[in-house]
Amino acid sequence: MKINLLKKYPIALLSIFILSGCKTSKPEKVNADYLITNGKVFIGNNVDAQDLDVAICQSTICAVSKPGEMQIKAIRTIDANGLIVSPGFIDPHTHTLDELLSVDKNANVNYLTQGVTTVINGNDGGGPTDINALAKKLTNNGIGTNVALYVGHNSVRNQVMGRENRFATTDEIAQMKTIVDLAMQDGALGLSSGLYYVPGSYASTEEVVALTTIVGKYHGVYDTHLRDESTFNIGFLNALSEAINIAKQANTHLHVAHIKALGVDVWGQSTQAINKIEAAQKAGVSISADQYPWLASGTKLHSAIMPKWVMADSKDAFYQRLNDPKLTSKLTAEIAENIRKRGGAKSLLITAFSDHSLVGKTLEQLARELNLPPELAAMELVQRGDIRIASFNMSANDLESFIIKPWVVTSSDGTNGHPRKYASFPKKYQTYVKQQKKLSLKTFIAQSSSKTANYLNITDRGLIKEGLAADIIIWDENGYAPKANFSEWNKHSVGMRTVFVNGQIVLEQGKYNHKLAGEFVKKALENNN
């Protein structure tokens, strides 16, 4: 017996006919500048690689589709066969303003060769107070990577009350709040603090809360170099509690800069720090952190081991105190203790200074040459100028405990003399993805792109997604590697084949092609009021 299927199942068959019609309809047409095809595409959201075509129209990603789903006609097609295609990396903590404002290093090639297409500046409390003026200066100069900016607490405080070693008055806090508010209106990501550094170290918690509350109004970020990462003043865990309380009171997101347990006194405290952060997250405080994959930190010699009280006011006042015989006993005792906390004079390596004869030597070696105890040698050396050091002060166990946490993203904190400026992202990849397998490839990519963008409220990049800025990197998963080390800190990394910044190819076959395609990444203006 024949059954009339159309009468028996009219809705079902009609649906099949409609769906069949959809499947046989012509794919959407896209006219693009570039088509990237045949690559292992990681869109950046911590999922596995996919077989996708990616089209770029001017500065924007205009199509992401499976091969054949869309008709994409491109001026140029890039065959990424055997290569990874991912979002450009975002570095949430750099010190690249000097380079970006220069006439010869503004391409930021040492970051492009790591795959970094956006750098954040103004960290550690040292950010500008006039965001709009600096943004215009950067874009007029031409920059090789995108840049976003924090307004810096230390800079704001210095503008209002200098380097005075005291709490701010009510009127001074009001002045500082006005500066921060204008900075947020001009597109700052948020407020950065460096409560370990002068003059931020002189500020009360209440002062920082007052300024961070302004940031919270604009859904901004409170980025902090903790008041203490060791036992220099209130202690690592107490400093972390202070930061959490600031964010909670100000109702804003907390981002802990270059999270670490610095020095022998706090080795092993990563476990307690992680528990503290995750307990606060469960209680409703929004928290993230960044980390560079090195066991040595980097800073200036005076910042590392000089007591904060001796650096108050002016440089002349600082030097006068260093040379005051009445203070010598107190100074040498405190400096010796600070050297001990960092692992001893042998752990402090001079990495950058105008007198190149000092570079590559430890404080222990220089003390012998000067025929002085390390603490007296340090007092003499800091008066010669800003000497940069690498301080070998972290344990591998602590570093690894932090690096696997889902709320920790990749950063460099790049400074002259330290290989982190040239090699942090490939160092993390080679050591913790390829060798130790602490992280998967998809997680490394997400920690270096979309998660960073999400934590910092950067909404127009960080993913390979239609409508977002075309910051895309094509790289060799077997060849992507660091070349810089502590002996040769400024060697470019390898393995990046092609780098797009805002839809322009700036790195091709691993070589910079002299295009300055970077832009100022301005935070969208949001105000709860």
PDB file of C-alpha atoms in Angstrom, residues 264-458:
ATOM      1  CA  VAL A 264      63.361  33.685  50.561  1.00  0.00           C
ATOM      2  CA  ASP A 265      61.124  34.854  53.410  1.00  0.00           C
ATOM      3  CA  VAL A 266      57.915  34.291  51.413  1.00  0.00           C
ATOM      4  CA  TRP A 267      58.762  31.298  49.264  1.00  0.00           C
ATOM      5  CA  GLY A 268      55.845  28.891  49.445  1.00  0.00           C
ATOM      6  CA  GLN A 269      53.261  31.590  50.180  1.00  0.00           C
ATOM      7  CA  SER A 270      51.795  31.218  46.673  1.00  0.00           C
ATOM      8  CA  THR A 271      49.381  28.635  48.116  1.00  0.00           C
ATOM      9  CA  GLN A 272      48.049  31.053  50.736  1.00  0.00           C
ATOM     10  CA  ALA A 273      47.894  33.873  48.182  1.00  0.00           C
ATOM     11  CA  ILE A 274      45.898  31.738  45.753  1.00  0.00           C
ATOM     12  CA  ASN A 275      43.509  30.679  48.509  1.00  0.00           C
ATOM     13  CA  LYS A 276      43.035  34.307  49.545  1.00  0.00           C
ATOM     14  CA  ILE A 277      42.285  35.431  45.986  1.00  0.00           C
ATOM     15  CA  GLU A 278      39.914  32.577  45.222  1.00  0.00           C
ATOM     16  CA  ALA A 279      38.044  33.066  48.494  1.00  0.00           C
ATOM     17  CA  ALA A 280      37.566  36.740  47.590  1.00  0.00           C
ATOM     18  CA  GLN A 281      36.395  35.780  44.103  1.00  0.00           C
ATOM     19  CA  LYS A 282      33.788  33.442  45.608  1.00  0.00           C
ATOM     20  CA  ALA A 283      32.682  36.320  47.824  1.00  0.00           C
ATOM     21  CA  GLY A 284      32.052  38.459  44.747  1.00  0.00           C
ATOM     22  CA  VAL A 285      35.292  40.426  44.254  1.00  0.00           C
ATOM     23  CA  SER A 286      36.439  40.472  40.626  1.00  0.00           C
ATOM     24  CA  ILE A 287      40.173  39.663  40.538  1.00  0.00           C
ATOM     25  CA  SER A 288      42.785  38.747  37.945  1.00  0.00           C
ATOM     26  CA  ALA A 289      46.575  38.862  37.787  1.00  0.00           C
ATOM     27  CA  ASP A 290      49.410  38.773  35.294  1.00  0.00           C
ATOM     28  CA  GLN A 291      52.764  37.026  35.486  1.00  0.00           C
ATOM     29  CA  TYR A 292      56.042  36.855  33.588  1.00  0.00           C
ATOM     30  CA  PRO A 293      57.722  33.432  33.289  1.00  0.00           C
ATOM     31  CA  TRP A 294      61.098  34.249  34.845  1.00  0.00           C
ATOM     32  CA  LEU A 295      62.604  33.515  38.266  1.00  0.00           C
ATOM     33  CA  ALA A 296      64.334  36.904  38.325  1.00  0.00           C
ATOM     34  CA  SER A 297      62.508  40.191  38.750  1.00  0.00           C
ATOM     35  CA  GLY A 298      63.886  43.458  37.432  1.00  0.00           C
ATOM     36  CA  THR A 299      63.979  46.961  38.866  1.00  0.00           C
ATOM     37  CA  LYS A 300      66.363  49.766  39.760  1.00  0.00           C
ATOM     38  CA  LEU A 301      68.965  49.149  42.431  1.00  0.00           C
ATOM     39  CA  HIS A 302      67.688  51.911  44.699  1.00  0.00           C
ATOM     40  CA  SER A 303      64.088  50.659  44.406  1.00  0.00           C
ATOM     41  CA  ALA A 304      65.175  47.142  45.273  1.00  0.00           C
ATOM     42  CA  ILE A 305      67.146  47.698  48.457  1.00  0.00           C
ATOM     43  CA  MET A 306      67.077  51.313  49.639  1.00  0.00           C
ATOM     44  CA  PRO A 307      64.654  52.060  52.532  1.00  0.00           C
ATOM     45  CA  LYS A 308      61.683  54.119  51.399  1.00  0.00           C
ATOM     46  CA  TRP A 309      62.175  56.843  54.020  1.00  0.00           C
ATOM     47  CA  VAL A 310      65.622  57.703  52.674  1.00  0.00           C
ATOM     48  CA  MET A 311      64.205  58.465  49.195  1.00  0.00           C
ATOM     49  CA  ALA A 312      61.623  61.039  50.282  1.00  0.00           C
ATOM     50  CA  ASP A 313      61.474  64.534  48.783  1.00  0.00           C
ATOM     51  CA  SER A 314      64.169  65.262  46.174  1.00  0.00           C
ATOM     52  CA  LYS A 315      67.134  63.345  44.772  1.00  0.00           C
ATOM     53  CA  ASP A 316      69.428  65.793  46.539  1.00  0.00           C
ATOM     54  CA  ALA A 317      67.719  65.033  49.853  1.00  0.00           C
ATOM     55  CA  PHE A 318      68.096  61.309  49.125  1.00  0.00           C
ATOM     56  CA  TYR A 319      71.832  61.643  48.533  1.00  0.00           C
ATOM     57  CA  GLN A 320      72.298  63.879  51.570  1.00  0.00           C
ATOM     58  CA  ARG A 321      70.769  61.216  53.786  1.00  0.00           C
ATOM     59  CA  LEU A 322      72.990  58.555  52.252  1.00  0.00           C
ATOM     60  CA  ASN A 323      76.046  60.627  53.128  1.00  0.00           C
ATOM     61  CA  ASP A 324      74.948  61.686  56.616  1.00  0.00           C
ATOM     62  CA  PRO A 325      77.270  59.934  59.148  1.00  0.00           C
ATOM     63  CA  LYS A 326      74.504  60.039  61.744  1.00  0.00           C
ATOM     64  CA  LEU A 327      72.346  57.797  59.539  1.00  0.00           C
ATOM     65  CA  THR A 328      75.031  55.357  58.377  1.00  0.00           C
ATOM     66  CA  SER A 329      74.439  52.729  61.047  1.00  0.00           C
ATOM     67  CA  LYS A 330      70.659  52.732  60.499  1.00  0.00           C
ATOM     68  CA  LEU A 331      71.014  52.701  56.720  1.00  0.00           C
ATOM     69  CA  THR A 332      73.551  49.903  56.507  1.00  0.00           C
ATOM     70  CA  ALA A 333      71.470  47.680  58.778  1.00  0.00           C
ATOM     71  CA  GLU A 334      68.293  48.181  56.744  1.00  0.00           C
ATOM     72  CA  ILE A 335      70.041  47.849  53.380  1.00  0.00           C
ATOM     73  CA  ALA A 336      71.836  44.678  54.473  1.00  0.00           C
ATOM     74  CA  GLU A 337      68.501  43.188  55.516  1.00  0.00           C
ATOM     75  CA  ASN A 338      66.899  44.120  52.176  1.00  0.00           C
ATOM     76  CA  ILE A 339      69.801  42.514  50.315  1.00  0.00           C
ATOM     77  CA  ARG A 340      69.316  39.344  52.365  1.00  0.00           C
ATOM     78  CA  LYS A 341      65.609  39.226  51.534  1.00  0.00           C
ATOM     79  CA  ARG A 342      66.442  39.266  47.831  1.00  0.00           C
ATOM     80  CA  GLY A 343      68.786  36.309  48.119  1.00  0.00           C
ATOM     81  CA  GLY A 344      72.045  38.083  48.925  1.00  0.00           C
ATOM     82  CA  ALA A 345      74.468  40.288  46.993  1.00  0.00           C
ATOM     83  CA  LYS A 346      75.311  37.417  44.628  1.00  0.00           C
ATOM     84  CA  SER A 347      71.665  37.382  43.447  1.00  0.00           C
ATOM     85  CA  LEU A 348      71.639  41.034  42.344  1.00  0.00           C
ATOM     86  CA  LEU A 349      72.909  41.281  38.753  1.00  0.00           C
ATOM     87  CA  ILE A 350      73.581  44.671  37.116  1.00  0.00           C
ATOM     88  CA  THR A 351      71.772  44.535  33.768  1.00  0.00           C
ATOM     89  CA  ALA A 352      71.735  48.097  32.420  1.00  0.00           C
ATOM     90  CA  PHE A 353      73.652  51.290  33.166  1.00  0.00           C
ATOM     91  CA  SER A 354      75.392  54.077  31.272  1.00  0.00           C
ATOM     92  CA  ASP A 355      78.744  52.821  32.593  1.00  0.00           C
ATOM     93  CA  HIS A 356      78.898  49.513  30.741  1.00  0.00           C
ATOM     94  CA  SER A 357      81.812  48.298  32.837  1.00  0.00           C
ATOM     95  CA  LEU A 358      79.321  47.537  35.634  1.00  0.00           C
ATOM     96  CA  VAL A 359      76.911  45.545  33.477  1.00  0.00           C
ATOM     97  CA  GLY A 360      76.989  41.791  33.900  1.00  0.00           C
ATOM     98  CA  LYS A 361      78.465  41.947  37.392  1.00  0.00           C
ATOM     99  CA  THR A 362      76.719  41.137  40.646  1.00  0.00           C
ATOM    100  CA  LEU A 363      76.582  43.439  43.627  1.00  0.00           C
ATOM    101  CA  GLU A 364      78.856  40.943  45.371  1.00  0.00           C
ATOM    102  CA  GLN A 365      81.497  41.317  42.645  1.00  0.00           C
ATOM    103  CA  LEU A 366      81.275  45.118  42.619  1.00  0.00           C
ATOM    104  CA  ALA A 367      81.547  45.251  46.413  1.00  0.00           C
ATOM    105  CA  ARG A 368      84.813  43.308  46.193  1.00  0.00           C
ATOM    106  CA  GLU A 369      86.103  45.680  43.493  1.00  0.00           C
ATOM    107  CA  LEU A 370      85.198  48.686  45.652  1.00  0.00           C
ATOM    108  CA  ASN A 371      86.615  46.982  48.742  1.00  0.00           C
ATOM    109  CA  LEU A 372      83.384  47.702  50.612  1.00  0.00           C
ATOM    110  CA  PRO A 373      80.665  45.642  52.275  1.00  0.00           C
ATOM    111  CA  PRO A 374      77.717  45.142  49.871  1.00  0.00           C
ATOM    112  CA  GLU A 375      75.468  47.605  51.711  1.00  0.00           C
ATOM    113  CA  LEU A 376      78.073  50.412  51.552  1.00  0.00           C
ATOM    114  CA  ALA A 377      78.868  49.544  47.951  1.00  0.00           C
ATOM    115  CA  ALA A 378      75.171  49.859  47.130  1.00  0.00           C
ATOM    116  CA  MET A 379      74.999  53.269  48.808  1.00  0.00           C
ATOM    117  CA  GLU A 380      77.885  54.434  46.663  1.00  0.00           C
ATOM    118  CA  LEU A 381      76.563  52.897  43.418  1.00  0.00           C
ATOM    119  CA  VAL A 382      73.037  54.335  43.577  1.00  0.00           C
ATOM    120  CA  GLN A 383      74.523  57.834  43.627  1.00  0.00           C
ATOM    121  CA  ARG A 384      76.037  57.221  40.193  1.00  0.00           C
ATOM    122  CA  GLY A 385      72.577  57.105  38.584  1.00  0.00           C
ATOM    123  CA  ASP A 386      69.734  54.712  37.795  1.00  0.00           C
ATOM    124  CA  ILE A 387      71.296  51.264  37.757  1.00  0.00           C
ATOM    125  CA  ARG A 388      68.960  48.468  36.638  1.00  0.00           C
ATOM    126  CA  ILE A 389      69.279  45.021  38.170  1.00  0.00           C
ATOM    127  CA  ALA A 390      67.881  41.527  37.775  1.00  0.00           C
ATOM    128  CA  SER A 391      67.077  40.081  41.167  1.00  0.00           C
ATOM    129  CA  PHE A 392      67.017  36.274  41.275  1.00  0.00           C
ATOM    130  CA  ASN A 393      64.487  35.921  44.040  1.00  0.00           C
ATOM    131  CA  MET A 394      61.665  33.540  43.111  1.00  0.00           C
ATOM    132  CA  SER A 395      61.092  29.815  43.502  1.00  0.00           C
ATOM    133  CA  ALA A 396      60.031  27.618  40.589  1.00  0.00           C
ATOM    134  CA  ASN A 397      57.260  26.043  42.669  1.00  0.00           C
ATOM    135  CA  ASP A 398      55.618  29.398  43.360  1.00  0.00           C
ATOM    136  CA  LEU A 399      55.902  30.483  39.740  1.00  0.00           C
ATOM    137  CA  GLU A 400      54.303  27.244  38.551  1.00  0.00           C
ATOM    138  CA  SER A 401      51.520  27.466  41.148  1.00  0.00           C
ATOM    139  CA  PHE A 402      50.465  30.851  39.781  1.00  0.00           C
ATOM    140  CA  ILE A 403      50.948  30.126  36.085  1.00  0.00           C
ATOM    141  CA  ILE A 404      48.289  27.409  35.905  1.00  0.00           C
ATOM    142  CA  LYS A 405      45.519  29.450  37.520  1.00  0.00           C
ATOM    143  CA  PRO A 406      42.722  30.416  35.115  1.00  0.00           C
ATOM    144  CA  TRP A 407      42.719  34.038  36.336  1.00  0.00           C
ATOM    145  CA  VAL A 408      46.441  34.594  35.583  1.00  0.00           C
ATOM    146  CA  VAL A 409      47.418  35.996  32.169  1.00  0.00           C
ATOM    147  CA  THR A 410      50.733  36.449  30.382  1.00  0.00           C
ATOM    148  CA  SER A 411      52.817  39.621  30.736  1.00  0.00           C
ATOM    149  CA  SER A 412      56.393  40.802  30.337  1.00  0.00           C
ATOM    150  CA  ASP A 413      56.971  43.795  32.646  1.00  0.00           C
ATOM    151  CA  GLY A 414      59.696  44.409  30.092  1.00  0.00           C
ATOM    152  CA  THR A 415      62.621  46.595  31.132  1.00  0.00           C
ATOM    153  CA  ASN A 416      66.077  47.147  29.668  1.00  0.00           C
ATOM    154  CA  GLY A 417      68.650  44.585  30.676  1.00  0.00           C
ATOM    155  CA  HIS A 418      66.132  41.796  31.307  1.00  0.00           C
ATOM    156  CA  PRO A 419      65.223  39.203  28.620  1.00  0.00           C
ATOM    157  CA  ARG A 420      61.566  39.465  29.585  1.00  0.00           C
ATOM    158  CA  LYS A 421      61.362  42.552  27.359  1.00  0.00           C
ATOM    159  CA  TYR A 422      62.181  40.473  24.280  1.00  0.00           C
ATOM    160  CA  ALA A 423      61.096  36.953  25.108  1.00  0.00           C
ATOM    161  CA  SER A 424      58.401  36.535  27.793  1.00  0.00           C
ATOM    162  CA  PHE A 425      55.621  35.115  25.629  1.00  0.00           C
ATOM    163  CA  PRO A 426      57.760  32.537  23.768  1.00  0.00           C
ATOM    164  CA  LYS A 427      59.565  31.712  27.024  1.00  0.00           C
ATOM    165  CA  LYS A 428      56.231  30.851  28.652  1.00  0.00           C
ATOM    166  CA  TYR A 429      55.211  28.845  25.586  1.00  0.00           C
ATOM    167  CA  GLN A 430      58.442  26.857  25.318  1.00  0.00           C
ATOM    168  CA  THR A 431      58.840  26.153  29.036  1.00  0.00           C
ATOM    169  CA  TYR A 432      55.285  25.624  30.229  1.00  0.00           C
ATOM    170  CA  VAL A 433      53.472  24.418  27.099  1.00  0.00           C
ATOM    171  CA  LYS A 434      56.071  22.489  25.103  1.00  0.00           C
ATOM    172  CA  GLN A 435      58.503  21.243  27.752  1.00  0.00           C
ATOM    173  CA  GLN A 436      56.734  20.938  31.084  1.00  0.00           C
ATOM    174  CA  LYS A 437      53.193  20.691  29.676  1.00  0.00           C
ATOM    175  CA  LYS A 438      51.733  22.700  32.542  1.00  0.00           C
ATOM    176  CA  LEU A 439      49.463  24.502  30.078  1.00  0.00           C
ATOM    177  CA  SER A 440      47.714  23.463  26.878  1.00  0.00           C
ATOM    178  CA  LEU A 441      48.285  25.417  23.685  1.00  0.00           C
ATOM    179  CA  LYS A 442      44.715  26.717  23.651  1.00  0.00           C
ATOM    180  CA  THR A 443      45.030  27.887  27.259  1.00  0.00           C
ATOM    181  CA  PHE A 444      48.311  29.674  26.574  1.00  0.00           C
ATOM    182  CA  ILE A 445      46.715  31.504  23.657  1.00  0.00           C
ATOM    183  CA  ALA A 446      43.655  32.483  25.709  1.00  0.00           C
ATOM    184  CA  GLN A 447      45.864  33.652  28.609  1.00  0.00           C
ATOM    185  CA  SER A 448      47.762  35.812  26.138  1.00  0.00           C
ATOM    186  CA  SER A 449      44.821  37.321  24.256  1.00  0.00           C
ATOM    187  CA  SER A 450      41.098  37.076  25.042  1.00  0.00           C
ATOM    188  CA  LYS A 451      41.372  36.690  28.812  1.00  0.00           C
ATOM    189  CA  THR A 452      43.584  39.759  29.035  1.00  0.00           C
ATOM    190  CA  ALA A 453      41.191  41.750  26.873  1.00  0.00           C
ATOM    191  CA  ASN A 454      38.255  40.620  28.995  1.00  0.00           C
ATOM    192  CA  TYR A 455      39.882  41.496  32.340  1.00  0.00           C
ATOM    193  CA  LEU A 456      40.943  44.932  31.110  1.00  0.00           C
ATOM    194  CA  ASN A 457      37.639  45.711  29.378  1.00  0.00           C
ATOM    195  CA  ILE A 458      39.237  45.924  25.936  1.00  0.00           C
TER     196      ILE A 458
END
